[in-house]
């Protein structure tokens, strides 16, 4: 920021999304193509050749969400409920925490190794993983030639609703929100008129200290002595 560094913290993630901060972390790494196809077949059903064909169609180790829907329906029809659970997780994580720049068309599967043991999925530090993945995508999005951004954009938008003033961002409160829900649910999001990545970079570069809400968020009442100063 022009006035100094400002970032999304793990406290923000916890309050905004209510994601667990478990003990297991994940270091992303691209698996070999053959290994990735074999693991997809093992977890979600079908043959490795089917996933190789999907990778060839997409020209990357990705699976289209439409294909995931077909796999899920087939698993339910064949009473393969464990496979259906894996497919559902791949779909959910691929559409949220690990969202790609495809605009919701497909998801990468380099992180599918995390799901091998369904019994331990809840042990992962999902909140920290979401934040680290978003940091990586923000770094890529800051480059001049980048035109799209991946990562969990709902986390970024929820953070912006809490910290940016009305001059910078338009927000509308959800009248049905309750305090026990994730803080990000407090706002109603509109998909109309969202700025492109180039415009967002300019907006962030032009922020001033007066555009930031410095009062500690997530508190019902905050005294003036607890104002945060840059």
Coordinates of C-alpha atoms in Angstrom, one line a residue:
X1 CA 0.0 0.0 0.0
X2 CA 1.2 3.6 -0.5
X3 CA 1.1 4.2 3.2
X4 CA 2.9 0.9 4.2
X5 CA 2.2 -2.8 4.3
X6 CA -1.2 -4.2 5.1
X7 CA -2.1 -7.8 5.0
X8 CA -4.7 -10.5 5.7
X9 CA -4.0 -12.4 8.9
X10 CA -4.9 -15.8 10.2
X11 CA -7.2 -14.1 12.7
X12 CA -9.0 -12.6 9.7
X13 CA -9.4 -16.0 8.1
X14 CA -10.7 -17.5 11.2
X15 CA -13.3 -14.8 11.8
X16 CA -14.3 -14.4 8.1
X17 CA -14.6 -18.1 7.2
X18 CA -14.5 -20.2 10.4
X19 CA -12.0 -22.5 8.8
X20 CA -10.1 -24.8 11.1
X21 CA -6.4 -24.1 11.8
X22 CA -5.5 -27.8 12.4
X23 CA -2.1 -29.3 12.9
X24 CA -1.4 -30.7 9.4
X25 CA -0.1 -28.4 6.8
X26 CA 0.4 -29.0 3.1
X27 CA 3.3 -28.1 0.9
X28 CA 2.0 -27.9 -2.7
X29 CA 4.0 -29.7 -5.4
X30 CA 3.2 -30.9 -8.9
X31 CA 3.1 -34.7 -9.0
X32 CA 4.1 -36.6 -12.1
X33 CA 1.3 -36.8 -14.7
X34 CA 1.1 -40.6 -14.5
X35 CA 1.0 -40.6 -10.7
X36 CA -1.7 -37.9 -10.7
X37 CA -3.9 -39.8 -13.2
X38 CA -3.5 -43.0 -11.2
X39 CA -4.5 -41.4 -8.0
X40 CA -7.5 -39.7 -9.5
X41 CA -8.6 -43.1 -10.8
X42 CA -8.0 -44.7 -7.4
X43 CA -10.0 -42.0 -5.4
X44 CA -12.7 -41.0 -7.9
X45 CA -13.2 -44.1 -10.0
X46 CA -12.7 -44.8 -13.7
X47 CA -9.4 -45.6 -15.4
X48 CA -6.1 -43.7 -15.4
X49 CA -6.5 -43.4 -19.2
X50 CA -9.7 -41.4 -18.7
X51 CA -7.9 -38.8 -16.6
X52 CA -5.0 -38.8 -19.1
X53 CA -7.5 -37.9 -21.8
X54 CA -9.0 -35.2 -19.6
X55 CA -5.5 -33.7 -19.0
X56 CA -4.9 -33.8 -22.8
X57 CA -8.2 -32.0 -23.4
X58 CA -7.3 -29.2 -20.9
X59 CA -3.6 -29.2 -21.8
X60 CA -2.9 -29.3 -18.0
X61 CA -3.4 -31.5 -15.0
X62 CA -6.9 -30.2 -14.5
X63 CA -10.4 -31.6 -14.5
X64 CA -13.5 -29.8 -15.7
X65 CA -16.3 -29.3 -13.2
X66 CA -18.7 -30.8 -15.6
X67 CA -16.7 -34.0 -15.7
X68 CA -16.6 -34.0 -11.9
X69 CA -20.4 -33.8 -11.9
X70 CA -20.7 -36.8 -14.2
X71 CA -18.2 -38.8 -12.0
X72 CA -20.3 -37.9 -8.9
X73 CA -23.6 -38.9 -10.4
X74 CA -22.0 -42.2 -11.6
X75 CA -20.6 -42.9 -8.2
X76 CA -24.0 -42.4 -6.5
X77 CA -25.8 -44.5 -9.0
X78 CA -23.3 -47.3 -8.4
X79 CA -23.5 -46.9 -4.6
X80 CA -19.8 -46.0 -4.5
X81 CA -20.3 -43.5 -1.7
X82 CA -16.7 -43.2 -0.7
X83 CA -15.7 -42.3 -4.2
X84 CA -18.6 -39.8 -4.2
X85 CA -17.2 -38.2 -1.1
X86 CA -13.8 -37.8 -2.7
X87 CA -15.3 -36.3 -5.8
X88 CA -17.4 -33.9 -3.8
X89 CA -14.3 -32.7 -1.9
X90 CA -12.3 -32.2 -5.1
X91 CA -15.2 -30.2 -6.5
X92 CA -15.6 -28.0 -3.3
X93 CA -11.9 -27.4 -2.8
X94 CA -11.3 -26.8 -6.5
X95 CA -14.1 -24.2 -6.6
X96 CA -13.0 -22.4 -3.4
X97 CA -9.6 -22.7 -1.7
X98 CA -7.7 -23.8 -4.8
X99 CA -9.8 -21.9 -7.4
X100 CA -7.9 -21.5 -10.7
X101 CA -8.0 -18.6 -13.2
X102 CA -10.3 -20.6 -15.5
X103 CA -13.5 -18.7 -14.4
X104 CA -15.0 -21.8 -12.8
X105 CA -14.4 -24.0 -15.8
X106 CA -12.0 -26.5 -14.3
X107 CA -9.8 -27.1 -11.3
X108 CA -6.2 -28.2 -10.9
X109 CA -5.7 -31.5 -9.1
X110 CA -2.1 -31.2 -7.9
X111 CA -3.4 -31.0 -4.4
X112 CA -5.5 -34.2 -4.6
X113 CA -2.8 -36.0 -2.5
X114 CA -4.3 -34.3 0.6
X115 CA -7.5 -36.3 0.3
X116 CA -6.0 -39.8 0.2
X117 CA -6.9 -40.5 3.9
X118 CA -10.5 -39.3 4.3
X119 CA -10.3 -39.9 8.0
X120 CA -7.6 -37.2 8.4
X121 CA -8.9 -34.6 6.1
X122 CA -10.3 -32.5 9.0
X123 CA -6.8 -32.4 10.6
X124 CA -5.4 -30.0 7.9
X125 CA -4.9 -26.4 8.7
X126 CA -7.4 -25.3 6.0
X127 CA -7.5 -21.7 7.1
X128 CA -3.7 -21.4 6.8
X129 CA -3.7 -23.3 3.5
X130 CA -6.4 -20.9 2.1
X131 CA -4.4 -17.9 3.1
X132 CA -1.1 -19.2 1.8
X133 CA -2.7 -20.1 -1.5
X134 CA -4.3 -16.6 -1.7
X135 CA -0.9 -15.0 -1.0
X136 CA 0.6 -16.9 -3.9
X137 CA -2.2 -15.9 -6.2
X138 CA -2.0 -12.2 -5.1
X139 CA 1.7 -12.3 -5.9
X140 CA 1.0 -13.5 -9.4
X141 CA -1.8 -11.0 -9.8
X142 CA 0.5 -8.1 -9.0
X143 CA 2.5 -8.7 -12.1
X144 CA 1.9 -6.4 -15.0
X145 CA 1.1 -9.0 -17.6
X146 CA -1.4 -11.0 -15.5
X147 CA -5.0 -10.5 -16.5
X148 CA -6.8 -12.9 -14.2
X149 CA -6.5 -14.1 -10.6
X150 CA -7.0 -17.4 -8.9
X151 CA -7.3 -18.3 -5.3
X152 CA -10.1 -18.0 -2.7
X153 CA -11.4 -14.6 -3.9
X154 CA -14.3 -14.7 -1.3
X155 CA -11.6 -14.4 1.4
X156 CA -10.1 -11.4 -0.2
X157 CA -13.6 -9.8 -0.8
X158 CA -14.7 -10.5 2.8
X159 CA -11.5 -8.9 4.1
X160 CA -12.1 -5.9 1.8
X161 CA -15.6 -5.4 3.2
X162 CA -14.2 -5.2 6.7
X163 CA -11.2 -2.9 6.1
X164 CA -12.0 -0.7 3.2
X165 CA -14.2 2.4 3.5
X166 CA -17.4 3.1 1.7
X167 CA -15.6 5.4 -0.7
X168 CA -13.6 2.4 -2.0
X169 CA -16.1 -0.5 -1.9
X170 CA -19.8 -0.8 -2.0
X171 CA -21.2 -3.2 0.7
X172 CA -24.7 -4.3 1.5
X173 CA -25.4 -6.1 4.8
X174 CA -27.4 -9.3 4.9
X175 CA -30.4 -8.7 7.2
X176 CA -30.5 -12.4 8.1
X177 CA -26.9 -12.6 9.3
X178 CA -26.3 -13.9 12.9
X179 CA -23.2 -13.5 15.0
X180 CA -22.5 -17.2 15.1
X181 CA -22.0 -17.4 11.3
X182 CA -18.7 -16.7 9.5
X183 CA -18.2 -13.0 9.3
X184 CA -18.0 -13.1 5.5
X185 CA -21.7 -14.1 5.5
X186 CA -22.4 -10.7 6.9
X187 CA -22.4 -9.2 3.4
X188 CA -24.5 -9.7 0.3
X189 CA -22.2 -9.9 -2.8
X190 CA -23.3 -8.6 -6.2
X191 CA -21.6 -9.9 -9.4
X192 CA -22.6 -6.8 -11.3
X193 CA -20.0 -4.2 -12.2
X194 CA -17.0 -5.9 -10.6
X195 CA -13.7 -4.3 -11.7
X196 CA -11.1 -6.1 -13.7
X197 CA -7.7 -7.0 -12.4
X198 CA -6.0 -4.0 -14.0
X199 CA -8.6 -1.6 -12.4
X200 CA -8.2 -3.3 -9.0
X201 CA -4.4 -2.9 -9.1
X202 CA -4.9 0.9 -9.8
X203 CA -7.4 1.1 -7.0
X204 CA -5.1 -0.5 -4.5
X205 CA -2.2 1.7 -5.5
X206 CA -4.3 4.8 -5.0
X207 CA -5.5 4.0 -1.5
X208 CA -4.8 6.5 1.2
X209 CA -4.8 6.2 5.0
X210 CA -8.3 7.7 5.0
X211 CA -9.6 4.8 2.9
X212 CA -8.9 2.2 5.6
X213 CA -11.1 1.3 8.5
X214 CA -8.5 1.1 11.3
X215 CA -10.9 0.1 14.2
X216 CA -10.4 -3.5 15.1
X217 CA -13.0 -5.6 13.3
X218 CA -15.0 -8.5 14.6
X219 CA -15.8 -6.6 17.8
X220 CA -19.2 -5.4 18.9
X221 CA -17.9 -2.4 20.7
X222 CA -14.4 -0.9 20.4
X223 CA -13.2 2.0 22.6
X224 CA -11.3 4.9 21.0
X225 CA -8.1 3.7 22.8
X226 CA -8.1 0.6 20.6
X227 CA -7.9 2.4 17.3
X228 CA -5.2 1.1 15.1
X229 CA -2.9 3.7 13.6
X230 CA -0.7 3.2 10.6

